[in-house]
Coordinates of C-alpha atoms in Angstrom, one line a residue:
M813 CA 16.6 47.1 -21.1
V814 CA 20.2 46.2 -20.4
K815 CA 20.7 45.0 -16.9
L816 CA 23.1 46.7 -14.5
P817 CA 25.6 44.3 -12.9
V818 CA 25.5 45.3 -9.2
I819 CA 28.0 44.1 -6.6
I820 CA 26.2 42.7 -3.6
G821 CA 28.7 40.5 -1.8
M822 CA 32.4 39.9 -1.2
G823 CA 34.6 37.5 0.7
G824 CA 37.9 35.9 0.7
I825 CA 41.3 35.6 2.4
G826 CA 44.6 37.3 1.6
P827 CA 47.6 38.8 3.3
A828 CA 45.4 41.4 4.9
G829 CA 43.0 38.9 6.4
R830 CA 39.3 38.2 5.9
T831 CA 37.7 40.1 3.0
S832 CA 34.1 40.2 4.2
C833 CA 32.8 43.2 6.1
H834 CA 35.8 45.2 4.7
H835 CA 38.2 43.7 7.2
A836 CA 41.0 43.2 4.7
Y837 CA 40.6 46.7 3.5
R838 CA 40.5 48.0 7.1
R839 CA 43.8 46.3 7.9
L840 CA 45.4 48.4 5.2
V841 CA 44.3 51.7 6.8
I842 CA 43.9 50.6 10.4
D843 CA 45.7 53.7 11.7
Q844 CA 43.0 55.8 10.0
L845 CA 40.0 54.0 11.5
S846 CA 37.9 54.8 14.6
L847 CA 39.0 52.9 17.7
A848 CA 35.9 50.7 17.5
D849 CA 36.5 49.7 13.8
A850 CA 40.3 49.2 14.4
E851 CA 39.5 46.9 17.4
A852 CA 37.0 44.9 15.4
T853 CA 39.5 44.3 12.6
K854 CA 42.1 43.3 15.1
R855 CA 39.7 40.7 16.6
A856 CA 38.9 39.5 13.1
L857 CA 42.6 39.2 12.3
A858 CA 43.3 37.4 15.5
Q859 CA 40.6 34.9 14.9
V860 CA 42.0 34.1 11.4
M861 CA 45.5 33.7 12.9
G862 CA 44.2 31.5 15.8
R863 CA 45.3 34.0 18.4
S864 CA 43.6 35.5 21.4
D865 CA 46.1 38.3 22.2
V866 CA 44.2 41.0 20.3
E867 CA 46.3 43.8 21.8
S868 CA 49.7 42.2 21.1
D869 CA 52.2 44.5 19.3
D870 CA 53.1 41.8 16.9
L871 CA 49.6 40.8 15.8
L872 CA 49.6 43.2 12.9
K873 CA 53.2 42.1 11.9
G874 CA 51.8 38.6 11.0
S875 CA 49.9 40.0 8.0
L876 CA 50.7 41.8 4.7
V877 CA 54.0 41.5 2.8
R878 CA 56.7 40.2 5.1
K879 CA 59.6 37.8 5.4
L880 CA 58.9 34.3 4.1
E881 CA 57.7 32.0 6.9
N882 CA 58.3 28.2 6.8
N883 CA 54.7 27.0 7.0
L884 CA 54.7 26.1 3.2
F885 CA 58.4 25.3 2.7
D886 CA 61.7 26.2 4.4
P887 CA 63.3 29.0 2.3
Q888 CA 66.6 28.3 4.0
A889 CA 66.7 24.7 3.0
I890 CA 65.0 24.1 -0.4
P891 CA 65.6 20.5 -1.5
L892 CA 67.2 19.7 -4.9
H893 CA 69.6 17.3 -6.5
K894 CA 73.2 17.9 -7.6
A895 CA 75.0 15.8 -10.2
F896 CA 78.5 14.5 -9.4
G897 CA 81.0 12.4 -11.3
A898 CA 79.7 12.9 -14.8
D899 CA 83.1 13.0 -16.6
Q900 CA 85.6 11.3 -14.4
G901 CA 85.5 9.2 -11.3
S902 CA 85.1 11.1 -8.1
S903 CA 84.5 10.7 -4.4
L904 CA 82.2 12.6 -2.0
L905 CA 80.8 12.4 1.5
V906 CA 77.1 12.0 1.9
N907 CA 74.8 12.1 4.9
K908 CA 73.6 8.5 5.5
K909 CA 70.0 9.7 6.0
R910 CA 69.9 11.3 2.6
V911 CA 70.7 8.1 0.6
G912 CA 67.9 5.7 -0.2
S913 CA 68.1 2.0 -1.1
P914 CA 69.0 -0.1 -2.9
I915 CA 72.5 1.4 -3.5
P916 CA 73.4 1.5 -7.2
E917 CA 76.0 -1.0 -8.4
H918 CA 78.4 1.6 -9.7
W919 CA 78.8 3.1 -6.2
T920 CA 81.7 2.0 -3.9
V921 CA 80.5 2.8 -0.4
T922 CA 82.7 2.9 2.7
E923 CA 81.9 4.1 6.2
H924 CA 83.4 7.5 7.1
D925 CA 81.9 8.3 10.5
D926 CA 78.6 7.9 12.4
Q927 CA 76.8 10.4 10.2
R928 CA 78.4 10.2 6.8
M929 CA 79.5 7.6 4.2
R930 CA 82.1 7.9 1.4
I931 CA 80.9 7.2 -2.1
D932 CA 83.4 6.5 -4.9
L933 CA 82.0 6.9 -8.4
E934 CA 83.1 5.3 -11.7
A935 CA 83.7 7.5 -14.7
N936 CA 80.6 8.5 -16.7
Q937 CA 78.3 7.3 -13.9
P938 CA 76.8 10.5 -12.5
L939 CA 75.3 10.6 -9.0
L940 CA 72.3 12.8 -8.2
V941 CA 72.8 13.7 -4.6
P942 CA 70.1 15.3 -2.5
I943 CA 71.2 18.7 -1.2
T944 CA 69.6 22.0 -0.2
R945 CA 69.9 25.6 -1.2
Q946 CA 68.9 28.9 0.3
S947 CA 66.3 31.1 -1.4
T948 CA 67.6 34.5 -2.7
I949 CA 64.0 35.8 -2.5
N950 CA 62.6 36.0 1.0
A951 CA 59.6 38.4 0.8
A952 CA 56.0 37.4 0.0
G953 CA 52.5 38.4 0.5
Q954 CA 51.5 35.5 2.7
L955 CA 48.2 34.7 4.3
P956 CA 48.2 35.8 8.0
S957 CA 50.5 33.8 10.2
G958 CA 48.9 30.8 11.7
F959 CA 46.0 30.6 9.2
D960 CA 45.6 27.2 7.8
P961 CA 42.5 26.7 5.6
A962 CA 43.0 22.9 5.7
K963 CA 42.1 22.8 9.3
L964 CA 38.7 24.5 8.9
Y965 CA 37.0 21.7 7.0
Q966 CA 37.6 18.1 5.8
S967 CA 40.2 19.1 3.3
R968 CA 41.3 15.6 2.3
N969 CA 44.6 16.6 0.9
H970 CA 43.2 19.3 -1.3
P971 CA 45.7 21.7 -3.0
R972 CA 46.1 24.9 -1.0
G973 CA 44.4 27.0 -3.8
L974 CA 41.2 24.9 -3.5
Q975 CA 41.3 25.2 0.3
M976 CA 41.4 28.9 -0.1
S977 CA 38.6 28.8 -2.6
V978 CA 36.3 27.0 -0.2
Y979 CA 37.1 29.5 2.5
G980 CA 36.8 32.6 0.2
A981 CA 33.6 31.5 -1.6
S982 CA 32.0 30.5 1.7
D983 CA 32.9 33.9 3.2
A984 CA 31.3 35.7 0.2
I985 CA 28.1 33.7 0.3
S986 CA 27.7 33.6 4.1
S987 CA 28.2 37.4 4.5
L988 CA 25.4 38.3 2.0
G989 CA 23.0 38.9 4.8
F990 CA 20.5 36.3 3.5
D991 CA 20.5 32.6 2.8
W992 CA 21.5 31.3 -0.6
D993 CA 18.2 29.3 -0.6
R994 CA 16.4 32.6 -1.0
V995 CA 18.3 33.3 -4.2
K996 CA 17.2 29.8 -5.4
Q997 CA 13.6 30.8 -5.0
C998 CA 14.1 33.9 -7.1
V999 CA 16.0 32.6 -10.1
A1000 CA 16.1 29.5 -12.4
P1001 CA 19.0 27.1 -12.0
D1002 CA 20.6 28.1 -15.3
Q1003 CA 20.5 31.8 -14.3
I1004 CA 23.3 31.2 -11.8
A1005 CA 27.0 31.1 -12.8
V1006 CA 30.3 30.6 -11.1
Y1007 CA 33.4 32.0 -12.9
A1008 CA 36.5 31.3 -10.9
G1009 CA 39.9 29.8 -11.3
S1010 CA 43.6 30.3 -11.0
G1011 CA 46.3 31.6 -13.4
M1012 CA 49.0 29.2 -12.4
A1013 CA 46.8 26.1 -11.6
Q1014 CA 47.3 24.2 -8.4
L1015 CA 51.1 23.8 -8.1
D1016 CA 51.7 22.5 -4.6
Y1017 CA 52.3 18.8 -3.9
N1018 CA 48.6 17.9 -3.6
G1019 CA 48.1 19.2 -7.2
V1020 CA 50.2 19.4 -10.4
G1021 CA 53.4 19.9 -8.5
G1022 CA 53.1 16.6 -6.8
M1023 CA 52.1 14.8 -10.0
L1024 CA 55.3 16.0 -11.6
Q1025 CA 57.5 15.4 -8.5
A1026 CA 56.3 12.1 -7.1
R1027 CA 58.3 9.7 -9.2
L1028 CA 61.5 11.7 -8.8
L1029 CA 61.0 11.6 -5.1
G1030 CA 60.4 7.8 -5.1
K1031 CA 56.7 8.3 -4.4
R1032 CA 53.4 7.3 -6.1
V1033 CA 51.3 9.7 -8.1
T1034 CA 47.9 9.9 -6.4
S1035 CA 44.6 9.7 -8.1
K1036 CA 43.8 13.3 -7.0
Q1037 CA 46.9 15.2 -8.1
C1038 CA 46.0 15.4 -11.8
P1039 CA 42.3 16.4 -11.7
L1040 CA 42.6 18.7 -8.6
G1041 CA 45.5 20.5 -10.3
L1042 CA 43.4 22.0 -13.1
A1043 CA 43.2 25.7 -13.3
E1044 CA 39.3 25.9 -13.3
M1045 CA 39.0 23.6 -10.3
P1046 CA 38.1 26.5 -7.9
A1047 CA 34.9 26.9 -9.8
D1048 CA 34.3 23.2 -9.8
F1049 CA 34.8 23.0 -6.1
I1050 CA 32.4 25.9 -5.5
N1051 CA 29.7 24.2 -7.6
A1052 CA 30.2 20.8 -6.1
Y1053 CA 30.7 21.6 -2.4
V1054 CA 29.7 25.2 -1.6
L1055 CA 26.7 26.1 -3.8
G1056 CA 25.5 22.9 -5.4
S1057 CA 25.0 24.9 -8.5
V1058 CA 24.0 23.4 -11.9
G1059 CA 24.4 26.8 -13.7
A1060 CA 27.1 28.1 -16.0
T1061 CA 30.7 27.6 -14.9
G1062 CA 34.3 28.0 -16.0
T1063 CA 37.2 30.5 -15.9
N1064 CA 38.8 32.8 -18.4
M1065 CA 42.6 32.9 -17.9
G1066 CA 44.7 35.9 -18.7
A1067 CA 47.8 35.8 -16.5
C1068 CA 47.7 38.8 -14.1
A1069 CA 44.5 40.1 -15.6
T1070 CA 42.5 36.8 -15.0
F1071 CA 40.2 38.2 -12.3
L1072 CA 39.0 41.0 -14.7
Y1073 CA 38.6 38.4 -17.5
N1074 CA 36.2 36.5 -15.2
L1075 CA 34.5 39.8 -14.1
N1076 CA 34.0 40.7 -17.7
Q1077 CA 32.2 37.4 -18.4
A1078 CA 30.0 37.9 -15.4
K1079 CA 29.2 41.5 -16.6
D1080 CA 28.3 40.3 -20.1
D1081 CA 26.1 37.5 -18.8
I1082 CA 24.2 39.8 -16.4
R1083 CA 23.8 42.6 -18.9
S1084 CA 22.3 40.3 -21.5
G1085 CA 20.0 38.6 -19.0
R1086 CA 21.6 35.2 -19.6
R1087 CA 22.4 35.0 -15.9
R1088 CA 20.9 36.9 -13.0
I1089 CA 23.5 36.2 -10.3
V1090 CA 27.2 35.2 -10.6
L1091 CA 29.9 34.3 -8.1
V1092 CA 33.1 35.6 -9.6
G1093 CA 36.6 35.3 -8.3
N1094 CA 40.1 33.8 -8.3
S1095 CA 42.2 31.8 -5.9
E1096 CA 46.0 31.7 -6.3
A1097 CA 48.5 29.8 -4.2
P1098 CA 51.8 30.2 -6.0
L1099 CA 54.2 30.3 -2.9
V1100 CA 56.1 27.2 -3.9
P1101 CA 59.9 27.1 -4.6
E1102 CA 59.6 26.4 -8.3
V1103 CA 57.4 29.5 -8.9
F1104 CA 59.8 31.7 -6.9
E1105 CA 62.6 30.3 -9.0
G1106 CA 60.7 30.7 -12.3
Y1107 CA 59.9 34.3 -11.8
G1108 CA 63.2 34.9 -10.1
N1109 CA 65.2 33.6 -13.1
M1110 CA 63.2 36.1 -15.3
G1111 CA 64.5 38.9 -13.1
A1112 CA 61.0 39.7 -12.1
L1113 CA 61.1 39.3 -8.3
A1114 CA 62.8 41.4 -5.7
T1115 CA 65.8 39.6 -4.3
D1116 CA 67.2 40.2 -0.8
E1117 CA 70.4 41.5 -2.3
E1118 CA 68.6 44.0 -4.6
L1119 CA 66.5 45.2 -1.7
R1120 CA 69.6 45.8 0.4
E1121 CA 71.2 47.7 -2.4
L1122 CA 68.2 50.0 -2.7
D1123 CA 68.4 50.9 1.0
G1124 CA 72.2 50.8 1.3
R1125 CA 72.0 48.0 3.9
S1126 CA 74.7 45.5 4.7
V1127 CA 74.3 41.7 4.7
E1128 CA 74.2 41.9 8.5
E1129 CA 71.4 44.5 8.5
G1130 CA 69.4 42.4 6.1
A1131 CA 66.6 43.4 3.6
D1132 CA 63.5 45.3 4.5
H1133 CA 61.1 42.6 3.5
R1134 CA 58.1 44.7 4.7
R1135 CA 58.8 47.2 2.0
A1136 CA 59.7 44.8 -0.7
C1137 CA 57.1 46.0 -3.1
R1138 CA 57.6 49.7 -4.1
P1139 CA 55.4 50.7 -7.0
F1140 CA 56.4 53.8 -9.0
S1141 CA 59.5 54.4 -6.9
G1142 CA 63.1 53.1 -6.8
N1143 CA 62.4 49.3 -7.1
C1144 CA 63.8 46.0 -8.3
G1145 CA 60.9 43.6 -8.8
F1146 CA 57.5 42.4 -7.8
T1147 CA 56.6 40.4 -4.6
L1148 CA 54.8 37.1 -5.1
A1149 CA 51.6 36.6 -3.0
E1150 CA 48.7 34.2 -2.3
S1151 CA 45.1 35.3 -2.2
A1152 CA 41.5 34.2 -2.8
Q1153 CA 38.9 36.9 -3.6
F1154 CA 35.3 36.3 -4.5
F1155 CA 32.4 38.7 -5.3
V1156 CA 28.7 38.2 -5.8
I1157 CA 27.3 40.2 -8.8
C1158 CA 23.6 40.3 -9.8
D1159 CA 21.3 42.3 -12.0
D1160 CA 19.7 45.5 -10.5
E1161 CA 16.2 44.0 -10.3
L1162 CA 17.4 41.1 -8.3
A1163 CA 19.5 43.3 -6.0
L1164 CA 16.4 45.3 -5.1
E1165 CA 14.2 42.2 -4.7
L1166 CA 16.7 40.6 -2.3
G1167 CA 17.3 43.8 -0.2
A1168 CA 21.0 43.2 -0.9
N1169 CA 23.8 45.6 0.1
I1170 CA 24.8 47.8 -2.8
Y1171 CA 28.6 47.9 -2.8
G1172 CA 28.8 49.4 -6.3
A1173 CA 28.4 48.3 -9.9
V1174 CA 30.4 47.1 -12.8
A1175 CA 30.2 49.8 -15.4
D1176 CA 32.3 47.8 -17.8
V1177 CA 35.5 45.8 -18.3
F1178 CA 37.7 45.9 -21.4
V1179 CA 40.2 43.3 -22.5
N1180 CA 42.8 43.8 -25.2
A1181 CA 46.0 42.2 -26.4
D1182 CA 49.3 43.9 -27.2
G1183 CA 49.8 43.0 -30.8
F1184 CA 53.2 42.0 -32.2
K1185 CA 55.8 41.7 -29.4
K1186 CA 59.5 41.3 -29.2
S1187 CA 59.3 39.6 -25.7
I1188 CA 56.3 37.7 -24.6
S1189 CA 56.6 39.2 -21.1
G1190 CA 57.2 42.8 -22.4
P1191 CA 54.6 45.5 -22.6
G1192 CA 52.7 46.6 -25.7
L1193 CA 49.7 48.7 -26.8
G1194 CA 46.8 46.8 -25.4
N1195 CA 46.6 48.6 -22.1
Y1196 CA 46.3 52.0 -23.8
I1197 CA 43.1 50.7 -25.4
T1198 CA 41.6 49.2 -22.2
V1199 CA 42.3 52.3 -20.1
G1200 CA 41.0 54.6 -22.9
K1201 CA 37.8 52.6 -23.2
A1202 CA 37.3 52.4 -19.5
M1203 CA 37.5 56.2 -19.1
A1204 CA 35.3 56.7 -22.1
V1205 CA 32.5 54.5 -20.7
A1206 CA 32.8 56.1 -17.3
R1207 CA 32.4 59.5 -19.0
S1208 CA 29.3 58.3 -20.8
I1209 CA 27.7 57.2 -17.5
V1210 CA 28.8 59.8 -14.9
G1211 CA 29.6 62.7 -17.2
E1212 CA 32.6 64.9 -17.4
Q1213 CA 32.3 66.0 -13.8
G1214 CA 32.0 62.5 -12.6
L1215 CA 35.1 61.5 -14.6
Q1216 CA 37.0 64.2 -12.7
R1217 CA 35.9 62.4 -9.5
S1218 CA 37.7 59.2 -10.2
F1219 CA 40.8 57.3 -9.0
V1220 CA 43.0 54.5 -10.2
Q1221 CA 43.9 51.2 -8.6
A1222 CA 47.1 50.7 -10.6
H1223 CA 48.6 47.4 -11.5
G1224 CA 51.7 48.8 -9.8
T1225 CA 53.8 45.7 -9.5
G1226 CA 57.0 47.3 -8.2
T1227 CA 59.2 46.6 -11.3
P1228 CA 61.3 49.2 -13.0
Q1229 CA 59.5 48.5 -16.3
N1230 CA 56.0 48.7 -14.9
R1231 CA 56.6 52.1 -13.3
I1232 CA 57.5 53.6 -16.7
T1233 CA 54.9 51.9 -19.0
E1234 CA 51.9 52.0 -16.7
S1235 CA 52.5 55.6 -15.6
H1236 CA 52.8 56.7 -19.3
I1237 CA 49.5 54.9 -20.1
L1238 CA 47.6 56.5 -17.2
N1239 CA 49.2 59.9 -17.8
E1240 CA 48.4 59.9 -21.5
A1241 CA 44.8 58.8 -20.9
A1242 CA 44.3 61.4 -18.2
Q1243 CA 45.5 64.1 -20.5
V1244 CA 43.3 63.0 -23.4
F1245 CA 40.2 63.0 -21.1
G1246 CA 41.1 66.2 -19.4
I1247 CA 41.6 64.7 -16.0
S1248 CA 44.1 66.6 -13.8
N1249 CA 45.6 65.4 -10.6
L1250 CA 44.2 61.9 -11.1
P1251 CA 44.8 60.0 -7.8
V1252 CA 46.7 56.8 -8.3
T1253 CA 47.4 54.1 -5.7
A1254 CA 48.7 50.5 -5.8
I1255 CA 47.8 48.1 -3.1
K1256 CA 50.4 45.5 -4.1
S1257 CA 52.6 47.6 -1.9
Y1258 CA 50.7 46.0 1.0
V1259 CA 49.6 42.6 -0.2
G1260 CA 52.0 41.7 -3.0
H1261 CA 51.1 40.3 -6.4
S1262 CA 48.7 37.5 -6.2
L1263 CA 48.7 37.0 -10.0
S1264 CA 45.2 35.9 -11.1
A1265 CA 43.6 37.3 -8.0
A1266 CA 45.4 40.6 -8.1
A1267 CA 42.4 42.7 -9.4
G1268 CA 40.2 41.0 -6.8
D1269 CA 42.5 42.5 -4.2
Q1270 CA 42.1 45.8 -5.9
L1271 CA 38.4 45.6 -6.0
A1272 CA 38.1 44.8 -2.3
A1273 CA 40.2 47.8 -1.5
T1274 CA 38.1 50.0 -3.8
L1275 CA 34.8 49.0 -2.1
G1276 CA 36.4 49.7 1.3
T1277 CA 37.4 53.2 0.1
W1278 CA 33.8 54.1 -0.7
Q1279 CA 32.7 52.8 2.7
Y1280 CA 35.3 54.5 4.9
G1281 CA 36.5 57.4 2.9
V1282 CA 40.2 56.6 2.9
I1283 CA 42.3 55.7 -0.2
P1284 CA 45.2 53.4 0.9
G1285 CA 48.4 55.2 -0.1
I1286 CA 51.6 53.6 -1.4
S1287 CA 53.2 53.7 2.1
T1288 CA 56.2 51.6 1.2
I1289 CA 57.8 54.4 -0.9
D1290 CA 59.4 57.7 0.0
H1291 CA 59.7 59.2 -3.5
I1292 CA 58.5 58.9 -7.0
A1293 CA 61.2 57.6 -9.5
D1294 CA 62.5 60.2 -12.0
D1295 CA 61.4 58.1 -15.0
V1296 CA 57.7 58.0 -13.9
Y1297 CA 55.3 60.0 -15.9
Q1298 CA 53.1 62.2 -13.6
D1299 CA 52.1 65.4 -15.3
Q1300 CA 48.4 64.6 -15.0
L1301 CA 48.7 62.1 -12.1
R1302 CA 49.0 62.3 -8.3
F1303 CA 50.6 59.2 -6.8
L1304 CA 49.4 58.8 -3.3
M1305 CA 52.4 58.1 -1.0
Q1306 CA 50.2 58.3 2.1
H1307 CA 46.6 57.5 2.9
E1308 CA 44.2 60.1 1.6
S1309 CA 40.9 60.9 3.3
V1310 CA 38.1 61.7 0.9
D1311 CA 34.4 62.2 1.1
T1312 CA 32.7 58.8 0.9
Q1313 CA 30.6 60.2 -1.9
G1314 CA 33.4 62.3 -3.5
L1315 CA 34.6 59.6 -5.9
D1316 CA 32.2 58.4 -8.5
V1317 CA 34.2 55.8 -10.3
A1318 CA 37.4 53.7 -9.9
F1319 CA 39.6 52.2 -12.6
L1320 CA 41.1 48.8 -11.8
N1321 CA 44.1 48.2 -14.1
S1322 CA 45.9 44.9 -14.9
K1323 CA 48.8 44.3 -17.2
G1324 CA 49.6 40.6 -17.6
F1325 CA 52.4 38.6 -19.1
G1326 CA 51.8 37.6 -22.7
G1327 CA 49.9 40.8 -23.5
N1328 CA 46.8 40.2 -21.3
N1329 CA 45.5 43.7 -20.5
A1330 CA 42.3 44.5 -18.8
T1331 CA 40.8 47.6 -17.2
G1332 CA 37.5 47.7 -15.2
A1333 CA 35.4 50.8 -14.5
I1334 CA 33.6 50.4 -11.2
L1335 CA 30.8 52.7 -10.1
A1336 CA 30.6 53.9 -6.5
P1337 CA 27.6 53.0 -4.3
H1338 CA 26.1 56.5 -4.5
A1339 CA 26.5 56.5 -8.3
T1340 CA 24.9 53.1 -8.5
Q1341 CA 22.0 54.3 -6.3
E1342 CA 21.4 57.2 -8.7
I1343 CA 21.0 54.8 -11.6
L1344 CA 18.7 52.5 -9.6
L1345 CA 16.5 55.5 -8.7
K1346 CA 16.2 56.5 -12.4
R1347 CA 15.5 53.0 -13.5
H1348 CA 13.1 51.8 -10.8
G1349 CA 11.6 54.9 -9.0
K1350 CA 11.4 56.0 -5.4
E1351 CA 9.0 53.4 -4.2
A1352 CA 11.2 50.5 -5.3
I1353 CA 14.2 52.2 -3.6
K1354 CA 12.1 52.6 -0.4
R1355 CA 11.1 48.9 -0.4
H1356 CA 14.7 48.0 -0.9
A1357 CA 15.9 50.2 2.0
A1358 CA 13.4 48.5 4.3
L1359 CA 14.5 45.0 3.3
N1360 CA 18.1 46.1 3.5
E1361 CA 17.8 46.8 7.2
Q1362 CA 17.4 43.1 8.0
T1363 CA 20.3 42.3 5.5
R1364 CA 22.6 44.6 7.4
E1365 CA 21.6 43.1 10.8
R1366 CA 22.4 39.6 9.6
Q1367 CA 25.7 40.7 8.1
A1368 CA 26.7 42.2 11.5
E1369 CA 25.7 38.9 13.2
Y1370 CA 27.8 36.9 10.7
D1371 CA 30.8 39.2 11.4
V1372 CA 30.5 38.8 15.1
R1373 CA 30.3 35.0 14.9
C1374 CA 33.2 34.9 12.5
S1375 CA 35.4 37.0 14.8
K1376 CA 34.5 34.6 17.6
G1377 CA 35.5 31.6 15.6
E1378 CA 32.0 30.1 15.7
L1379 CA 31.6 29.5 12.0
S1380 CA 33.3 27.1 9.5
P1381 CA 33.4 27.3 5.7
I1382 CA 30.6 25.8 3.8
Y1383 CA 31.6 22.3 2.6
Q1384 CA 28.8 19.9 1.7
F1385 CA 30.7 16.8 0.6
G1386 CA 28.2 14.1 -0.6
E1387 CA 25.2 16.1 0.6
G1388 CA 22.2 16.8 -1.6
V1389 CA 23.5 14.8 -4.5
L1390 CA 20.9 14.7 -7.3
G1391 CA 20.4 12.1 -10.1
A1392 CA 18.3 11.7 -13.1
E1393 CA 15.4 10.3 -11.0
D1394 CA 15.2 13.6 -9.1
I1395 CA 14.4 15.9 -12.1
E1396 CA 11.1 16.6 -13.9
F1397 CA 12.0 16.8 -17.6
S1398 CA 9.7 17.8 -20.5
S1399 CA 10.2 19.5 -23.9
K1400 CA 9.2 22.8 -22.3
A1401 CA 10.9 22.9 -19.0
L1402 CA 13.3 21.0 -16.7
H1403 CA 12.6 21.2 -12.9
V1404 CA 15.5 20.9 -10.5
P1405 CA 14.7 20.2 -6.8
G1406 CA 15.4 23.1 -4.5
Y1407 CA 14.5 25.8 -7.1
S1408 CA 11.1 27.4 -7.5
K1409 CA 11.7 28.3 -11.1
P1410 CA 12.4 25.7 -13.9
V1411 CA 15.0 25.8 -16.7
D1412 CA 13.0 27.2 -19.6
L1413 CA 13.4 25.0 -22.7
E1414 CA 11.1 27.0 -24.9
I1415 CA 14.0 28.8 -26.6
P1416 CA 13.2 31.0 -29.6
N1417 CA 15.2 30.9 -32.8
P1418 CA 18.1 33.3 -32.0
Y1419 CA 18.8 34.0 -35.7
E1420 CA 15.4 35.3 -36.7

């Protein structure tokens, strides 16, 4: 029997705060929560930000999409070099502090004043002078103000994306409600997998960025920058320092659809029985000047000038950075963001055995390319296929009525092109499958576009919707653009309250550069429970419910301790390292210390 991939854990960090216990989701809809839930999320957010003033009016302002801060770089003084004197001799004044040594022979240097020197250049002897520039793009989905993952463990100059991976994976594992050692007693070592990575690799100075910049800055390339910059390194770090896993590992990269690519691999592995439990996720830390410039030069990002024009604001009034991302409305580009989102997926039998929380299940994920393209970044046909297949599989599982009780977490980047193409795809699919008034939301309006982790942001918000009964609306917009297709769709411009069991399935949609399209169909907790009841019977469900009481108690304890700042990320550097002398190896099985079950080496011929 095909296994059902059940979602039993989640964790991470993003612009909305800590993911576990639904806090990041709750930040999105905090004005719709009970007073107790809102206060708990404020405490969790304050802890992440290193603050004690939970009731401060500006606490919430330090999260979500907002004006760029200067913790990563100064957007008002981005360093670069400008060439002077390339054709004819020229003279210029340079700040003495910006000129290194030794001074080149073709310079004629004279004192100008206490701060500056005059440099006379010979013809055809260009001078690269250090200067600065101001960023034209000043909105981003940043981690909460004051949060620095490097301070939470011995980070040893790790790239920011890996720091976020350690935090996010630790949050997902620690919030399960049971120890990971319990998992190791239930499954063999090779039945565990970690599929995680990043779409842009690690581009800050401690990763690939520094490896490429070091010589130009007169510095030495370190021994860490090259290996730690690899795109699959989040999975490597989780295996080596968080879980100590010897199971399957890797990442599937697909631009903005990368999380769903990894989720698809996890789903396939669990369905087939190759793996029983998978930690799947992505960590993206793209807030570096070069990435802003790269996407900005494509015309893909919302600039301050364009935002002001949308609102009719003057230079003095400035841009409304809080509303930079405006999906399906008058808009001018997407908003870059950083995020790390991780989820624990296991087969249905293991979920019941562990007494795990049932957040939902992965019905299926579909991935398709665009075919021939004029522009590599332009849209194509692939997303029609992925959305169509996702709706089709949902119909086969929950039926026609269940399909009517669905909603969409749209890719919703906030670009003029996306609002047309994605709305047409969703509208056509809804019409074909007879879905009227299909609710559509887009949480990039709150947290920005975290590239590879974007669908992880969507999934966290979806699971929160089923828990609290509020679909986060696209609150940054006040109208739907005229060119948006909406005959069969209902774009939610405000939060919408729903019955927690009134939505059976959610569709997570991603449209990535290069023609990387993916759509995931996610089953609600109550729909998942119905499948579990049919598969395993009432007695198994009762046993699970009894075990789950303790799980929930331990999750609540974890949440309280986290919000008090009593816990640190899991980081086991140099601990429990195993060698060849530690294993028991025969032709039939390989035993790894710490696991009750061995790796089975009695493998039948797969081609008979």
